[in-house]
């Protein structure tokens, strides 16, 4: 009598990550490929990194040009950030992104990435625009400027924030960097001391 056949175990391969390609940064001749946290690939020429970023340049980090370099930012942020570093097409004329027309949430994420990777052009543009919108987004400006030691801007944002409706709720939501809350509490104390009725 033949033995009962045993079921064969099947090895199931894990699902493969789906990756896409940036519509702007897709030059096949580029020598570095970065990958966003949402799996979009950005093909960049390393020669542009050397002067535009103190962190992404080859001399400051360990990169294997044959490998894809993962970054923690999403593709919408990197799409903007790389435009401050690298012309979308080699040899073509281009303009850097206009931050004044950018959606606020994207703008502040780009500003944070610019500081993280020390993209000098983007840092300067974002800082200049923050001075213009400090009255409109005081808590976001305060959190960013406090984190990155822009003292004058942080003080300006702290003062602008105390008269904002629901100031306490907004402070808890937007002030996330350690030490920045203390900078905010000081003008808040003087505001309520001078205006005990909240006027």
PDB file of C-alpha atoms in Angstrom:
ATOM      1  CA  UNK A   1       0.000   0.000   0.000  1.00  0.00           C
ATOM      2  CA  UNK A   2       1.387   3.353  -1.034  1.00  0.00           C
ATOM      3  CA  UNK A   3       2.030   5.821   1.784  1.00  0.00           C
ATOM      4  CA  UNK A   4      -0.262   8.797   1.975  1.00  0.00           C
ATOM      5  CA  UNK A   5       1.360  11.625   0.021  1.00  0.00           C
ATOM      6  CA  UNK A   6       2.376  14.542   2.190  1.00  0.00           C
ATOM      7  CA  UNK A   7       1.356  18.024   1.131  1.00  0.00           C
ATOM      8  CA  UNK A   8       4.238  20.069  -0.196  1.00  0.00           C
ATOM      9  CA  UNK A   9       5.021  23.282   1.563  1.00  0.00           C
ATOM     10  CA  UNK A  10       5.112  26.246  -0.754  1.00  0.00           C
ATOM     11  CA  UNK A  11       7.570  29.071  -0.316  1.00  0.00           C
ATOM     12  CA  UNK A  12       5.840  32.351  -0.906  1.00  0.00           C
ATOM     13  CA  UNK A  13       8.054  35.255  -1.790  1.00  0.00           C
ATOM     14  CA  UNK A  14       7.326  38.460   0.092  1.00  0.00           C
ATOM     15  CA  UNK A  15       5.572  41.102  -1.982  1.00  0.00           C
ATOM     16  CA  UNK A  16       7.960  43.343  -3.850  1.00  0.00           C
ATOM     17  CA  UNK A  17       7.938  47.056  -3.160  1.00  0.00           C
ATOM     18  CA  UNK A  18       6.549  49.034  -6.036  1.00  0.00           C
ATOM     19  CA  UNK A  19       8.804  51.882  -7.022  1.00  0.00           C
ATOM     20  CA  UNK A  20       8.188  54.788  -9.322  1.00  0.00           C
ATOM     21  CA  UNK A  21      10.447  57.312 -11.005  1.00  0.00           C
ATOM     22  CA  UNK A  22      10.453  61.053 -10.458  1.00  0.00           C
ATOM     23  CA  UNK A  23       9.056  62.879 -13.502  1.00  0.00           C
ATOM     24  CA  UNK A  24      11.764  65.547 -13.156  1.00  0.00           C
ATOM     25  CA  UNK A  25      14.808  63.597 -11.983  1.00  0.00           C
ATOM     26  CA  UNK A  26      14.966  60.511 -14.159  1.00  0.00           C
ATOM     27  CA  UNK A  27      18.147  60.897 -16.210  1.00  0.00           C
ATOM     28  CA  UNK A  28      19.516  57.412 -16.853  1.00  0.00           C
ATOM     29  CA  UNK A  29      23.071  58.798 -16.988  1.00  0.00           C
ATOM     30  CA  UNK A  30      22.907  60.132 -13.407  1.00  0.00           C
ATOM     31  CA  UNK A  31      25.345  58.446 -11.034  1.00  0.00           C
ATOM     32  CA  UNK A  32      23.324  58.505  -7.779  1.00  0.00           C
ATOM     33  CA  UNK A  33      19.805  57.262  -7.123  1.00  0.00           C
ATOM     34  CA  UNK A  34      17.883  58.369  -4.049  1.00  0.00           C
ATOM     35  CA  UNK A  35      14.643  56.733  -2.921  1.00  0.00           C
ATOM     36  CA  UNK A  36      11.905  58.552  -1.037  1.00  0.00           C
ATOM     37  CA  UNK A  37       9.979  57.003   1.837  1.00  0.00           C
ATOM     38  CA  UNK A  38       7.073  56.388  -0.554  1.00  0.00           C
ATOM     39  CA  UNK A  39       9.355  54.545  -3.007  1.00  0.00           C
ATOM     40  CA  UNK A  40       9.937  57.138  -5.700  1.00  0.00           C
ATOM     41  CA  UNK A  41      13.404  57.130  -7.272  1.00  0.00           C
ATOM     42  CA  UNK A  42      15.362  60.317  -7.969  1.00  0.00           C
ATOM     43  CA  UNK A  43      18.345  60.061 -10.295  1.00  0.00           C
ATOM     44  CA  UNK A  44      20.866  62.775  -9.469  1.00  0.00           C
ATOM     45  CA  UNK A  45      24.269  63.797 -10.823  1.00  0.00           C
ATOM     46  CA  UNK A  46      26.701  63.875  -7.913  1.00  0.00           C
ATOM     47  CA  UNK A  47      28.542  66.928  -9.253  1.00  0.00           C
ATOM     48  CA  UNK A  48      25.586  69.103  -8.225  1.00  0.00           C
ATOM     49  CA  UNK A  49      25.599  67.831  -4.655  1.00  0.00           C
ATOM     50  CA  UNK A  50      29.164  68.914  -3.957  1.00  0.00           C
ATOM     51  CA  UNK A  51      28.378  72.621  -3.905  1.00  0.00           C
ATOM     52  CA  UNK A  52      24.674  72.619  -3.037  1.00  0.00           C
ATOM     53  CA  UNK A  53      24.473  70.370   0.035  1.00  0.00           C
ATOM     54  CA  UNK A  54      26.874  69.898   2.923  1.00  0.00           C
ATOM     55  CA  UNK A  55      25.231  66.599   3.861  1.00  0.00           C
ATOM     56  CA  UNK A  56      24.352  64.884   0.587  1.00  0.00           C
ATOM     57  CA  UNK A  57      27.715  65.540  -1.052  1.00  0.00           C
ATOM     58  CA  UNK A  58      29.864  62.465  -1.538  1.00  0.00           C
ATOM     59  CA  UNK A  59      32.610  63.747   0.701  1.00  0.00           C
ATOM     60  CA  UNK A  60      30.380  64.059   3.773  1.00  0.00           C
ATOM     61  CA  UNK A  61      28.462  60.782   3.766  1.00  0.00           C
ATOM     62  CA  UNK A  62      29.229  57.211   2.858  1.00  0.00           C
ATOM     63  CA  UNK A  63      27.519  56.413  -0.419  1.00  0.00           C
ATOM     64  CA  UNK A  64      27.948  53.495  -2.747  1.00  0.00           C
ATOM     65  CA  UNK A  65      27.178  54.857  -6.187  1.00  0.00           C
ATOM     66  CA  UNK A  66      25.995  51.423  -7.264  1.00  0.00           C
ATOM     67  CA  UNK A  67      23.262  51.355  -4.624  1.00  0.00           C
ATOM     68  CA  UNK A  68      20.053  53.257  -4.087  1.00  0.00           C
ATOM     69  CA  UNK A  69      20.261  55.671  -1.150  1.00  0.00           C
ATOM     70  CA  UNK A  70      17.066  55.704   0.956  1.00  0.00           C
ATOM     71  CA  UNK A  71      15.871  59.012   2.409  1.00  0.00           C
ATOM     72  CA  UNK A  72      13.176  59.429   5.045  1.00  0.00           C
ATOM     73  CA  UNK A  73      11.276  62.208   3.259  1.00  0.00           C
ATOM     74  CA  UNK A  74       8.312  61.676   0.945  1.00  0.00           C
ATOM     75  CA  UNK A  75       8.582  62.295  -2.762  1.00  0.00           C
ATOM     76  CA  UNK A  76       6.670  65.599  -2.745  1.00  0.00           C
ATOM     77  CA  UNK A  77       9.332  67.072  -0.445  1.00  0.00           C
ATOM     78  CA  UNK A  78      12.288  65.666  -2.385  1.00  0.00           C
ATOM     79  CA  UNK A  79      10.798  66.797  -5.696  1.00  0.00           C
ATOM     80  CA  UNK A  80      11.000  70.373  -4.417  1.00  0.00           C
ATOM     81  CA  UNK A  81      14.270  70.034  -2.520  1.00  0.00           C
ATOM     82  CA  UNK A  82      16.224  68.573  -5.426  1.00  0.00           C
ATOM     83  CA  UNK A  83      15.169  71.515  -7.598  1.00  0.00           C
ATOM     84  CA  UNK A  84      17.322  73.709  -5.341  1.00  0.00           C
ATOM     85  CA  UNK A  85      20.258  71.382  -5.989  1.00  0.00           C
ATOM     86  CA  UNK A  86      19.981  70.062  -9.490  1.00  0.00           C
ATOM     87  CA  UNK A  87      18.509  71.333 -12.772  1.00  0.00           C
ATOM     88  CA  UNK A  88      15.733  68.937 -13.819  1.00  0.00           C
ATOM     89  CA  UNK A  89      17.444  68.566 -17.197  1.00  0.00           C
ATOM     90  CA  UNK A  90      21.187  68.672 -17.656  1.00  0.00           C
ATOM     91  CA  UNK A  91      22.270  71.818 -19.446  1.00  0.00           C
ATOM     92  CA  UNK A  92      18.831  73.415 -19.410  1.00  0.00           C
ATOM     93  CA  UNK A  93      17.775  76.716 -17.872  1.00  0.00           C
ATOM     94  CA  UNK A  94      15.470  76.430 -14.905  1.00  0.00           C
ATOM     95  CA  UNK A  95      14.011  78.373 -12.007  1.00  0.00           C
ATOM     96  CA  UNK A  96      14.041  77.282  -8.413  1.00  0.00           C
ATOM     97  CA  UNK A  97      10.677  76.518  -6.794  1.00  0.00           C
ATOM     98  CA  UNK A  98       8.511  79.435  -5.695  1.00  0.00           C
ATOM     99  CA  UNK A  99       7.891  78.880  -1.985  1.00  0.00           C
ATOM    100  CA  UNK A 100       5.433  81.777  -1.755  1.00  0.00           C
ATOM    101  CA  UNK A 101       2.855  79.732  -3.667  1.00  0.00           C
ATOM    102  CA  UNK A 102       3.528  76.491  -1.821  1.00  0.00           C
ATOM    103  CA  UNK A 103       0.956  74.790   0.393  1.00  0.00           C
ATOM    104  CA  UNK A 104       1.985  75.517   4.028  1.00  0.00           C
ATOM    105  CA  UNK A 105       2.336  71.914   5.158  1.00  0.00           C
ATOM    106  CA  UNK A 106       4.600  71.126   2.211  1.00  0.00           C
ATOM    107  CA  UNK A 107       6.578  74.322   2.710  1.00  0.00           C
ATOM    108  CA  UNK A 108       7.464  73.562   6.329  1.00  0.00           C
ATOM    109  CA  UNK A 109       8.423  69.979   5.458  1.00  0.00           C
ATOM    110  CA  UNK A 110      10.678  71.265   2.682  1.00  0.00           C
ATOM    111  CA  UNK A 111      12.193  73.804   5.088  1.00  0.00           C
ATOM    112  CA  UNK A 112      12.935  71.030   7.577  1.00  0.00           C
ATOM    113  CA  UNK A 113      14.524  68.847   4.894  1.00  0.00           C
ATOM    114  CA  UNK A 114      16.612  71.801   3.708  1.00  0.00           C
ATOM    115  CA  UNK A 115      18.047  72.167   7.213  1.00  0.00           C
ATOM    116  CA  UNK A 116      18.543  68.430   7.642  1.00  0.00           C
ATOM    117  CA  UNK A 117      20.557  68.075   4.443  1.00  0.00           C
ATOM    118  CA  UNK A 118      22.085  71.579   4.587  1.00  0.00           C
ATOM    119  CA  UNK A 119      20.780  72.595   1.173  1.00  0.00           C
ATOM    120  CA  UNK A 120      22.005  76.167   1.350  1.00  0.00           C
ATOM    121  CA  UNK A 121      19.843  77.773  -1.326  1.00  0.00           C
ATOM    122  CA  UNK A 122      16.649  76.244   0.044  1.00  0.00           C
ATOM    123  CA  UNK A 123      17.564  77.175   3.626  1.00  0.00           C
ATOM    124  CA  UNK A 124      17.936  80.838   2.723  1.00  0.00           C
ATOM    125  CA  UNK A 125      14.765  81.011   0.650  1.00  0.00           C
ATOM    126  CA  UNK A 126      12.677  79.261   3.302  1.00  0.00           C
ATOM    127  CA  UNK A 127      14.034  81.440   6.092  1.00  0.00           C
ATOM    128  CA  UNK A 128      13.289  84.614   4.137  1.00  0.00           C
ATOM    129  CA  UNK A 129       9.714  83.489   3.529  1.00  0.00           C
ATOM    130  CA  UNK A 130       9.219  82.590   7.196  1.00  0.00           C
ATOM    131  CA  UNK A 131       9.957  86.192   8.125  1.00  0.00           C
ATOM    132  CA  UNK A 132       7.060  87.155   5.846  1.00  0.00           C
ATOM    133  CA  UNK A 133       4.548  84.651   7.232  1.00  0.00           C
ATOM    134  CA  UNK A 134       5.480  84.670  10.919  1.00  0.00           C
ATOM    135  CA  UNK A 135       2.227  86.466  11.820  1.00  0.00           C
ATOM    136  CA  UNK A 136       0.194  83.910   9.874  1.00  0.00           C
ATOM    137  CA  UNK A 137       1.952  80.731  11.055  1.00  0.00           C
ATOM    138  CA  UNK A 138       3.660  81.762  14.308  1.00  0.00           C
ATOM    139  CA  UNK A 139       3.729  78.323  15.924  1.00  0.00           C
ATOM    140  CA  UNK A 140       5.159  76.553  12.901  1.00  0.00           C
ATOM    141  CA  UNK A 141       7.765  79.263  12.434  1.00  0.00           C
ATOM    142  CA  UNK A 142       8.616  79.143  16.143  1.00  0.00           C
ATOM    143  CA  UNK A 143       9.073  75.382  16.142  1.00  0.00           C
ATOM    144  CA  UNK A 144      11.325  75.500  13.075  1.00  0.00           C
ATOM    145  CA  UNK A 145      13.388  78.518  14.081  1.00  0.00           C
ATOM    146  CA  UNK A 146      13.763  77.340  17.671  1.00  0.00           C
ATOM    147  CA  UNK A 147      14.975  73.935  16.536  1.00  0.00           C
ATOM    148  CA  UNK A 148      17.544  75.371  14.146  1.00  0.00           C
ATOM    149  CA  UNK A 149      18.749  78.267  16.320  1.00  0.00           C
ATOM    150  CA  UNK A 150      17.355  81.182  14.361  1.00  0.00           C
ATOM    151  CA  UNK A 151      17.061  83.160  17.578  1.00  0.00           C
ATOM    152  CA  UNK A 152      15.715  86.456  16.273  1.00  0.00           C
ATOM    153  CA  UNK A 153      13.011  84.781  14.198  1.00  0.00           C
ATOM    154  CA  UNK A 154      12.087  82.461  17.070  1.00  0.00           C
ATOM    155  CA  UNK A 155      11.595  85.404  19.427  1.00  0.00           C
ATOM    156  CA  UNK A 156       9.492  87.194  16.832  1.00  0.00           C
ATOM    157  CA  UNK A 157       7.344  84.101  16.320  1.00  0.00           C
ATOM    158  CA  UNK A 158       6.925  83.574  20.062  1.00  0.00           C
ATOM    159  CA  UNK A 159       5.638  87.111  20.495  1.00  0.00           C
ATOM    160  CA  UNK A 160       3.304  86.782  17.506  1.00  0.00           C
ATOM    161  CA  UNK A 161       1.823  83.543  18.803  1.00  0.00           C
ATOM    162  CA  UNK A 162       0.581  84.601  22.230  1.00  0.00           C
ATOM    163  CA  UNK A 163      -2.414  86.553  20.951  1.00  0.00           C
ATOM    164  CA  UNK A 164      -3.547  83.800  18.591  1.00  0.00           C
ATOM    165  CA  UNK A 165      -6.946  82.260  19.490  1.00  0.00           C
ATOM    166  CA  UNK A 166      -6.572  78.809  21.087  1.00  0.00           C
ATOM    167  CA  UNK A 167      -2.889  79.533  21.701  1.00  0.00           C
ATOM    168  CA  UNK A 168      -2.443  76.697  24.190  1.00  0.00           C
ATOM    169  CA  UNK A 169      -3.970  74.103  21.866  1.00  0.00           C
ATOM    170  CA  UNK A 170      -1.855  75.289  18.941  1.00  0.00           C
ATOM    171  CA  UNK A 171       1.293  75.285  21.054  1.00  0.00           C
ATOM    172  CA  UNK A 172       0.764  71.649  21.980  1.00  0.00           C
ATOM    173  CA  UNK A 173       0.150  70.737  18.368  1.00  0.00           C
ATOM    174  CA  UNK A 174       2.980  72.562  16.631  1.00  0.00           C
ATOM    175  CA  UNK A 175       5.741  73.076  19.205  1.00  0.00           C
ATOM    176  CA  UNK A 176       7.468  69.712  19.176  1.00  0.00           C
ATOM    177  CA  UNK A 177      11.151  70.564  19.553  1.00  0.00           C
ATOM    178  CA  UNK A 178      12.504  70.282  23.132  1.00  0.00           C
ATOM    179  CA  UNK A 179      13.268  73.671  24.654  1.00  0.00           C
ATOM    180  CA  UNK A 180      11.135  75.650  22.234  1.00  0.00           C
ATOM    181  CA  UNK A 181       8.099  75.567  24.500  1.00  0.00           C
ATOM    182  CA  UNK A 182      10.054  77.438  27.184  1.00  0.00           C
ATOM    183  CA  UNK A 183      10.811  80.168  24.661  1.00  0.00           C
ATOM    184  CA  UNK A 184       7.083  80.451  23.984  1.00  0.00           C
ATOM    185  CA  UNK A 185       5.947  80.475  27.632  1.00  0.00           C
ATOM    186  CA  UNK A 186       7.940  83.611  28.474  1.00  0.00           C
ATOM    187  CA  UNK A 187       6.045  86.039  26.182  1.00  0.00           C
ATOM    188  CA  UNK A 188       2.820  84.235  27.060  1.00  0.00           C
ATOM    189  CA  UNK A 189       3.377  85.011  30.742  1.00  0.00           C
ATOM    190  CA  UNK A 190       4.051  88.690  30.072  1.00  0.00           C
ATOM    191  CA  UNK A 191       1.043  88.903  27.741  1.00  0.00           C
ATOM    192  CA  UNK A 192      -1.390  87.647  30.363  1.00  0.00           C
ATOM    193  CA  UNK A 193       0.305  89.615  33.126  1.00  0.00           C
ATOM    194  CA  UNK A 194      -0.209  92.803  31.119  1.00  0.00           C
ATOM    195  CA  UNK A 195      -3.689  91.721  29.979  1.00  0.00           C
ATOM    196  CA  UNK A 196      -5.270  89.889  32.920  1.00  0.00           C
ATOM    197  CA  UNK A 197      -8.646  89.975  31.183  1.00  0.00           C
ATOM    198  CA  UNK A 198      -7.164  88.572  27.950  1.00  0.00           C
ATOM    199  CA  UNK A 199      -7.748  91.835  26.131  1.00  0.00           C
TER     200      UNK A 199
END
